[in-house]
PDB file of C-alpha atoms in Angstrom:
ATOM      1  CA  MET U   1     -40.764 -46.373 -26.674  1.00  0.00           C
ATOM      2  CA  ALA U   2     -37.226 -45.390 -27.616  1.00  0.00           C
ATOM      3  CA  LYS U   3     -36.708 -44.590 -31.266  1.00  0.00           C
ATOM      4  CA  ARG U   4     -34.192 -46.354 -33.465  1.00  0.00           C
ATOM      5  CA  ARG U   5     -31.239 -44.023 -34.015  1.00  0.00           C
ATOM      6  CA  LYS U   6     -28.725 -43.884 -36.836  1.00  0.00           C
ATOM      7  CA  VAL U   7     -25.983 -44.112 -34.186  1.00  0.00           C
ATOM      8  CA  GLY U   8     -27.473 -45.857 -31.167  1.00  0.00           C
ATOM      9  CA  ASN U   9     -24.290 -46.515 -29.177  1.00  0.00           C
ATOM     10  CA  LEU U  10     -24.380 -44.386 -26.006  1.00  0.00           C
ATOM     11  CA  LEU U  11     -20.747 -43.558 -26.636  1.00  0.00           C
ATOM     12  CA  GLY U  12     -22.107 -41.499 -29.531  1.00  0.00           C
ATOM     13  CA  LEU U  13     -24.180 -39.503 -27.069  1.00  0.00           C
ATOM     14  CA  ALA U  14     -21.100 -38.874 -24.940  1.00  0.00           C
ATOM     15  CA  VAL U  15     -19.089 -37.806 -27.998  1.00  0.00           C
ATOM     16  CA  LEU U  16     -21.756 -35.359 -29.175  1.00  0.00           C
ATOM     17  CA  SER U  17     -22.037 -33.885 -25.679  1.00  0.00           C
ATOM     18  CA  THR U  18     -18.262 -33.522 -25.378  1.00  0.00           C
ATOM     19  CA  VAL U  19     -17.700 -32.024 -28.818  1.00  0.00           C
ATOM     20  CA  SER U  20     -20.592 -29.589 -28.347  1.00  0.00           C
ATOM     21  CA  ALA U  21     -18.217 -27.504 -26.204  1.00  0.00           C
ATOM     22  CA  LYS U  22     -15.511 -27.194 -28.879  1.00  0.00           C
ATOM     23  CA  PRO U  23     -13.997 -29.123 -31.810  1.00  0.00           C
ATOM     24  CA  MET U  24     -11.740 -32.002 -30.728  1.00  0.00           C
ATOM     25  CA  HIS U  25      -9.812 -34.941 -32.093  1.00  0.00           C
ATOM     26  CA  PRO U  26     -10.800 -38.400 -30.783  1.00  0.00           C
ATOM     27  CA  TYR U  27      -7.836 -38.674 -28.415  1.00  0.00           C
ATOM     28  CA  GLU U  28      -8.874 -35.413 -26.732  1.00  0.00           C
ATOM     29  CA  MET U  29     -12.515 -36.554 -26.663  1.00  0.00           C
ATOM     30  CA  ALA U  30     -11.493 -39.695 -24.766  1.00  0.00           C
ATOM     31  CA  ALA U  31      -9.347 -37.712 -22.319  1.00  0.00           C
ATOM     32  CA  VAL U  32     -12.172 -35.274 -21.573  1.00  0.00           C
ATOM     33  CA  MET U  33     -14.771 -38.025 -21.189  1.00  0.00           C
ATOM     34  CA  ARG U  34     -12.527 -39.985 -18.843  1.00  0.00           C
ATOM     35  CA  ALA U  35     -11.859 -36.857 -16.779  1.00  0.00           C
ATOM     36  CA  ARG U  36     -15.619 -36.307 -16.503  1.00  0.00           C
ATOM     37  CA  GLY U  37     -16.219 -39.925 -15.478  1.00  0.00           C
ATOM     38  CA  LYS U  38     -18.423 -40.733 -18.452  1.00  0.00           C
ATOM     39  CA  ASP U  39     -17.439 -44.393 -18.221  1.00  0.00           C
ATOM     40  CA  ARG U  40     -19.216 -44.430 -14.853  1.00  0.00           C
ATOM     41  CA  ASP U  41     -22.388 -42.873 -16.245  1.00  0.00           C
ATOM     42  CA  MET U  42     -22.775 -45.222 -19.209  1.00  0.00           C
ATOM     43  CA  ASP U  43     -21.387 -48.448 -20.633  1.00  0.00           C
ATOM     44  CA  ILE U  44     -18.477 -47.213 -22.748  1.00  0.00           C
ATOM     45  CA  LYS U  45     -16.260 -49.454 -24.856  1.00  0.00           C
ATOM     46  CA  TRP U  46     -13.269 -47.212 -25.518  1.00  0.00           C
ATOM     47  CA  GLY U  47     -12.036 -49.464 -28.309  1.00  0.00           C
ATOM     48  CA  SER U  48     -15.048 -48.498 -30.411  1.00  0.00           C
ATOM     49  CA  LEU U  49     -14.470 -44.729 -30.128  1.00  0.00           C
ATOM     50  CA  TYR U  50     -13.024 -44.240 -33.618  1.00  0.00           C
ATOM     51  CA  THR U  51     -15.795 -46.368 -35.148  1.00  0.00           C
ATOM     52  CA  VAL U  52     -18.462 -44.340 -33.358  1.00  0.00           C
ATOM     53  CA  VAL U  53     -16.852 -41.041 -34.406  1.00  0.00           C
ATOM     54  CA  GLY U  54     -16.727 -42.307 -37.990  1.00  0.00           C
ATOM     55  CA  ASN U  55     -20.412 -43.256 -37.876  1.00  0.00           C
ATOM     56  CA  LEU U  56     -21.360 -39.873 -36.443  1.00  0.00           C
ATOM     57  CA  GLU U  57     -19.516 -38.223 -39.328  1.00  0.00           C
ATOM     58  CA  LYS U  58     -21.083 -40.600 -41.859  1.00  0.00           C
ATOM     59  CA  HIS U  59     -24.580 -39.607 -40.736  1.00  0.00           C
ATOM     60  CA  GLY U  60     -23.823 -35.889 -40.662  1.00  0.00           C
ATOM     61  CA  PHE U  61     -23.680 -35.393 -36.908  1.00  0.00           C
ATOM     62  CA  LEU U  62     -19.960 -34.535 -36.935  1.00  0.00           C
ATOM     63  CA  ALA U  63     -17.873 -32.799 -39.583  1.00  0.00           C
ATOM     64  CA  VAL U  64     -14.125 -32.514 -40.045  1.00  0.00           C
ATOM     65  CA  GLU U  65     -12.865 -29.163 -38.790  1.00  0.00           C
ATOM     66  CA  GLY U  66      -9.228 -29.710 -39.690  1.00  0.00           C
ATOM     67  CA  SER U  67      -6.233 -31.542 -38.340  1.00  0.00           C
ATOM     68  CA  VAL U  68      -3.483 -30.989 -35.769  1.00  0.00           C
ATOM     69  CA  ARG U  69      -0.019 -32.380 -35.235  1.00  0.00           C
ATOM     70  CA  GLU U  70       1.643 -32.375 -31.820  1.00  0.00           C
ATOM     71  CA  GLY U  71       5.379 -32.913 -31.928  1.00  0.00           C
ATOM     72  CA  ALA U  72       6.365 -36.192 -33.536  1.00  0.00           C
ATOM     73  CA  ARG U  73       2.900 -37.696 -33.073  1.00  0.00           C
ATOM     74  CA  PRO U  74       0.768 -38.590 -36.089  1.00  0.00           C
ATOM     75  CA  GLU U  75      -1.591 -35.988 -37.482  1.00  0.00           C
ATOM     76  CA  ARG U  76      -4.988 -36.085 -35.794  1.00  0.00           C
ATOM     77  CA  THR U  77      -8.341 -35.214 -37.358  1.00  0.00           C
ATOM     78  CA  VAL U  78     -10.374 -32.617 -35.469  1.00  0.00           C
ATOM     79  CA  TYR U  79     -14.179 -32.883 -35.534  1.00  0.00           C
ATOM     80  CA  ARG U  80     -16.902 -30.337 -34.790  1.00  0.00           C
ATOM     81  CA  ILE U  81     -20.555 -30.945 -34.073  1.00  0.00           C
ATOM     82  CA  THR U  82     -22.952 -30.021 -36.887  1.00  0.00           C
ATOM     83  CA  ASP U  83     -26.418 -28.488 -36.608  1.00  0.00           C
ATOM     84  CA  ALA U  84     -27.833 -31.962 -37.236  1.00  0.00           C
ATOM     85  CA  GLY U  85     -25.572 -33.320 -34.482  1.00  0.00           C
ATOM     86  CA  ALA U  86     -26.740 -30.668 -32.019  1.00  0.00           C
ATOM     87  CA  ALA U  87     -30.362 -31.488 -32.850  1.00  0.00           C
ATOM     88  CA  GLU U  88     -29.677 -35.223 -32.438  1.00  0.00           C
ATOM     89  CA  LEU U  89     -27.988 -34.615 -29.086  1.00  0.00           C
ATOM     90  CA  ALA U  90     -30.933 -32.586 -27.761  1.00  0.00           C
ATOM     91  CA  ASP U  91     -33.500 -35.097 -29.042  1.00  0.00           C
ATOM     92  CA  TRP U  92     -31.557 -38.025 -27.549  1.00  0.00           C
ATOM     93  CA  VAL U  93     -31.347 -36.349 -24.139  1.00  0.00           C
ATOM     94  CA  ARG U  94     -35.077 -35.559 -24.225  1.00  0.00           C
ATOM     95  CA  GLU U  95     -35.835 -39.212 -24.915  1.00  0.00           C
ATOM     96  CA  LEU U  96     -33.535 -40.526 -22.188  1.00  0.00           C
ATOM     97  CA  ILE U  97     -35.068 -38.209 -19.603  1.00  0.00           C
ATOM     98  CA  ALA U  98     -38.730 -38.578 -20.581  1.00  0.00           C
ATOM     99  CA  VAL U  99     -39.125 -42.173 -21.821  1.00  0.00           C
ATOM    100  CA  PRO U 100     -38.739 -44.953 -19.217  1.00  0.00           C
ATOM    101  CA  GLU U 101     -36.999 -48.059 -20.519  1.00  0.00           C
ATOM    102  CA  ARG U 102     -36.858 -51.462 -18.838  1.00  0.00           C
ATOM    103  CA  GLU U 103     -33.198 -51.963 -17.935  1.00  0.00           C
ATOM    104  CA  VAL U 104     -32.165 -55.176 -16.175  1.00  0.00           C
ATOM    105  CA  PRO U 105     -29.123 -54.792 -13.905  1.00  0.00           C
ATOM    106  CA  ARG U 106     -26.814 -57.706 -13.150  1.00  0.00           C
ATOM    107  CA  PHE U 107     -28.101 -57.903  -9.580  1.00  0.00           C
ATOM    108  CA  GLU U 108     -31.671 -58.437 -10.777  1.00  0.00           C
ATOM    109  CA  ALA U 109     -30.449 -61.187 -13.111  1.00  0.00           C
ATOM    110  CA  GLY U 110     -28.834 -62.906 -10.132  1.00  0.00           C
ATOM    111  CA  LEU U 111     -31.976 -62.553  -8.020  1.00  0.00           C
ATOM    112  CA  SER U 112     -34.026 -64.178 -10.776  1.00  0.00           C
ATOM    113  CA  VAL U 113     -32.102 -67.443 -10.260  1.00  0.00           C
ATOM    114  CA  LEU U 114     -31.500 -67.091  -6.525  1.00  0.00           C
ATOM    115  CA  GLY U 115     -32.891 -70.556  -5.871  1.00  0.00           C
ATOM    116  CA  ALA U 116     -29.674 -72.074  -7.245  1.00  0.00           C
ATOM    117  CA  LEU U 117     -28.148 -71.274  -3.845  1.00  0.00           C
ATOM    118  CA  GLY U 118     -29.284 -72.101  -0.334  1.00  0.00           C
ATOM    119  CA  PRO U 119     -30.603 -69.377   1.984  1.00  0.00           C
ATOM    120  CA  ASP U 120     -27.620 -69.487   4.338  1.00  0.00           C
ATOM    121  CA  GLU U 121     -25.160 -68.882   1.505  1.00  0.00           C
ATOM    122  CA  VAL U 122     -27.420 -66.179   0.080  1.00  0.00           C
ATOM    123  CA  ALA U 123     -27.422 -64.442   3.469  1.00  0.00           C
ATOM    124  CA  VAL U 124     -23.615 -64.414   3.511  1.00  0.00           C
ATOM    125  CA  LEU U 125     -23.485 -63.007  -0.030  1.00  0.00           C
ATOM    126  CA  LEU U 126     -26.123 -60.361   0.689  1.00  0.00           C
ATOM    127  CA  ARG U 127     -24.217 -59.270   3.795  1.00  0.00           C
ATOM    128  CA  ARG U 128     -21.086 -58.937   1.657  1.00  0.00           C
ATOM    129  CA  ARG U 129     -23.004 -56.891  -0.928  1.00  0.00           C
ATOM    130  CA  LEU U 130     -24.566 -54.683   1.751  1.00  0.00           C
ATOM    131  CA  ASP U 131     -21.177 -53.957   3.317  1.00  0.00           C
ATOM    132  CA  ALA U 132     -19.813 -52.943  -0.099  1.00  0.00           C
ATOM    133  CA  LEU U 133     -22.866 -50.783  -0.840  1.00  0.00           C
ATOM    134  CA  GLU U 134     -22.573 -48.994   2.490  1.00  0.00           C
ATOM    135  CA  ARG U 135     -18.896 -48.220   1.831  1.00  0.00           C
ATOM    136  CA  GLN U 136     -19.747 -46.902  -1.648  1.00  0.00           C
ATOM    137  CA  ILE U 137     -22.622 -44.806  -0.301  1.00  0.00           C
ATOM    138  CA  ALA U 138     -20.433 -43.262   2.405  1.00  0.00           C
ATOM    139  CA  ALA U 139     -17.725 -42.416  -0.139  1.00  0.00           C
ATOM    140  CA  ASP U 140     -20.248 -40.928  -2.578  1.00  0.00           C
ATOM    141  CA  GLU U 141     -21.918 -38.879   0.164  1.00  0.00           C
ATOM    142  CA  GLU U 142     -18.551 -37.453   1.175  1.00  0.00           C
ATOM    143  CA  GLY U 143     -17.671 -36.721  -2.457  1.00  0.00           C
ATOM    144  CA  LEU U 144     -20.921 -34.860  -3.070  1.00  0.00           C
ATOM    145  CA  ALA U 145     -20.642 -32.945   0.191  1.00  0.00           C
ATOM    146  CA  THR U 146     -17.160 -31.681  -0.672  1.00  0.00           C
ATOM    147  CA  ALA U 147     -17.699 -31.127  -4.398  1.00  0.00           C
ATOM    148  CA  GLU U 148     -16.776 -27.659  -5.604  1.00  0.00           C
ATOM    149  CA  VAL U 149     -18.766 -27.656  -8.838  1.00  0.00           C
ATOM    150  CA  PRO U 150     -22.376 -26.550  -9.411  1.00  0.00           C
ATOM    151  CA  ARG U 151     -24.970 -29.146  -8.445  1.00  0.00           C
ATOM    152  CA  ILE U 152     -26.290 -29.362 -12.021  1.00  0.00           C
ATOM    153  CA  PHE U 153     -23.040 -31.109 -13.001  1.00  0.00           C
ATOM    154  CA  LEU U 154     -23.536 -33.719 -10.273  1.00  0.00           C
ATOM    155  CA  ILE U 155     -27.162 -34.685 -10.898  1.00  0.00           C
ATOM    156  CA  GLU U 156     -26.222 -38.115 -12.282  1.00  0.00           C
ATOM    157  CA  GLU U 157     -24.106 -38.724  -9.144  1.00  0.00           C
ATOM    158  CA  GLU U 158     -27.094 -37.820  -6.953  1.00  0.00           C
ATOM    159  CA  TYR U 159     -29.309 -40.209  -8.905  1.00  0.00           C
ATOM    160  CA  ASP U 160     -26.779 -43.023  -8.632  1.00  0.00           C
ATOM    161  CA  LEU U 161     -26.521 -42.414  -4.880  1.00  0.00           C
ATOM    162  CA  ALA U 162     -30.317 -42.538  -4.533  1.00  0.00           C
ATOM    163  CA  ILE U 163     -30.432 -45.848  -6.412  1.00  0.00           C
ATOM    164  CA  ARG U 164     -27.687 -47.308  -4.209  1.00  0.00           C
ATOM    165  CA  ARG U 165     -29.472 -46.162  -1.052  1.00  0.00           C
ATOM    166  CA  ALA U 166     -32.704 -47.784  -2.253  1.00  0.00           C
ATOM    167  CA  GLU U 167     -30.852 -51.003  -3.126  1.00  0.00           C
ATOM    168  CA  ALA U 168     -29.120 -51.061   0.249  1.00  0.00           C
ATOM    169  CA  ALA U 169     -32.462 -50.587   2.035  1.00  0.00           C
ATOM    170  CA  TRP U 170     -34.017 -53.458   0.055  1.00  0.00           C
ATOM    171  CA  VAL U 171     -31.033 -55.778   0.627  1.00  0.00           C
ATOM    172  CA  ARG U 172     -31.061 -54.917   4.344  1.00  0.00           C
ATOM    173  CA  GLY U 173     -34.742 -55.827   4.618  1.00  0.00           C
ATOM    174  CA  PHE U 174     -34.508 -59.044   2.598  1.00  0.00           C
ATOM    175  CA  LEU U 175     -31.424 -60.132   4.530  1.00  0.00           C
ATOM    176  CA  ALA U 176     -33.246 -59.532   7.822  1.00  0.00           C
ATOM    177  CA  GLU U 177     -36.124 -61.765   6.666  1.00  0.00           C
ATOM    178  CA  ILE U 178     -33.709 -64.613   5.929  1.00  0.00           C
ATOM    179  CA  GLU U 179     -31.755 -64.180   9.159  1.00  0.00           C
ATOM    180  CA  ASP U 180     -34.785 -63.873  11.478  1.00  0.00           C
ATOM    181  CA  GLY U 181     -36.746 -66.616   9.704  1.00  0.00           C
ATOM    182  CA  THR U 182     -39.716 -64.462   8.653  1.00  0.00           C
ATOM    183  CA  LEU U 183     -39.227 -64.906   4.890  1.00  0.00           C
ATOM    184  CA  PRO U 184     -42.272 -66.779   3.503  1.00  0.00           C
ATOM    185  CA  HIS U 185     -41.484 -70.338   2.350  1.00  0.00           C
ATOM    186  CA  LEU U 186     -37.992 -70.207   3.875  1.00  0.00           C
ATOM    187  CA  ASP U 187     -38.400 -73.768   5.155  1.00  0.00           C
ATOM    188  CA  MET U 188     -39.323 -74.932   1.645  1.00  0.00           C
ATOM    189  CA  TRP U 189     -36.214 -73.202   0.268  1.00  0.00           C
ATOM    190  CA  ARG U 190     -34.018 -74.943   2.839  1.00  0.00           C
ATOM    191  CA  ALA U 191     -35.709 -78.291   2.220  1.00  0.00           C
ATOM    192  CA  PHE U 192     -35.175 -78.004  -1.532  1.00  0.00           C
ATOM    193  CA  HIS U 193     -31.411 -77.614  -1.024  1.00  0.00           C
ATOM    194  CA  ARG U 194     -31.427 -80.468   1.441  1.00  0.00           C
ATOM    195  CA  THR U 195     -33.451 -82.943  -0.652  1.00  0.00           C
ATOM    196  CA  GLY U 196     -33.309 -81.538  -4.192  1.00  0.00           C
ATOM    197  CA  GLU U 197     -37.106 -81.799  -4.417  1.00  0.00           C
ATOM    198  CA  LEU U 198     -39.818 -79.145  -4.607  1.00  0.00           C
ATOM    199  CA  PRO U 199     -43.352 -79.633  -3.251  1.00  0.00           C
ATOM    200  CA  PRO U 200     -45.604 -80.835  -6.119  1.00  0.00           C
ATOM    201  CA  GLU U 201     -47.625 -77.613  -6.289  1.00  0.00           C
ATOM    202  CA  ILE U 202     -44.476 -75.477  -6.482  1.00  0.00           C
ATOM    203  CA  ALA U 203     -42.922 -77.781  -9.071  1.00  0.00           C
ATOM    204  CA  GLU U 204     -46.090 -77.427 -11.158  1.00  0.00           C
ATOM    205  CA  MET U 205     -45.925 -73.635 -10.907  1.00  0.00           C
ATOM    206  CA  ALA U 206     -42.264 -73.689 -11.956  1.00  0.00           C
ATOM    207  CA  GLU U 207     -43.131 -75.909 -14.908  1.00  0.00           C
ATOM    208  CA  ARG U 208     -45.847 -73.503 -16.072  1.00  0.00           C
ATOM    209  CA  GLY U 209     -43.561 -70.499 -15.728  1.00  0.00           C
ATOM    210  CA  ALA U 210     -44.433 -66.971 -14.761  1.00  0.00           C
ATOM    211  CA  PRO U 211     -47.870 -65.619 -15.726  1.00  0.00           C
ATOM    212  CA  GLN U 212     -47.893 -63.618 -18.948  1.00  0.00           C
ATOM    213  CA  GLU U 213     -48.823 -59.954 -18.771  1.00  0.00           C
TER     214      GLU U 213
END
């Protein structure tokens, strides 16, 4: 189970990783993280950057190195990572790699209430999603094939591509079951959207809810 951290916002992880290379002011941190595509790797709210940096300093993970002034721009505070910050960064990465956490993507949330739509509409939407996934996969495959940086810096891109391929394969199979009529209880699904009524045994199951683990 993931431990409770003094700064649990994943933006803090990105900041510590970025500043581990050299001291930076927050504006430079943001520029570097954007250039590295960190907002694709994790949910980053850029508006909270200064708050996160302040919290990292408060808890001893960052320290003020000095300040810089560029032209007529306001003076900017430069931060360096501390020994405690380096230890926190390493420990956080170890946890993220080794400890599986249940993470619910938006697609899974939609699937959990799929019955709100009829199967024909769902088939149209799944086809739209599959087309988009296949375009994304093709673009990512081309990007990885032509990348001129060491593979170790693209591992998260490889993982994301593997997840998208797996999702596309699942969507393709589920869509085929709807379109060729082999999906179990497809007739019941259609009948529910035609009449608004579930068979008594299914209604009873829905009333009871899912079995508890």
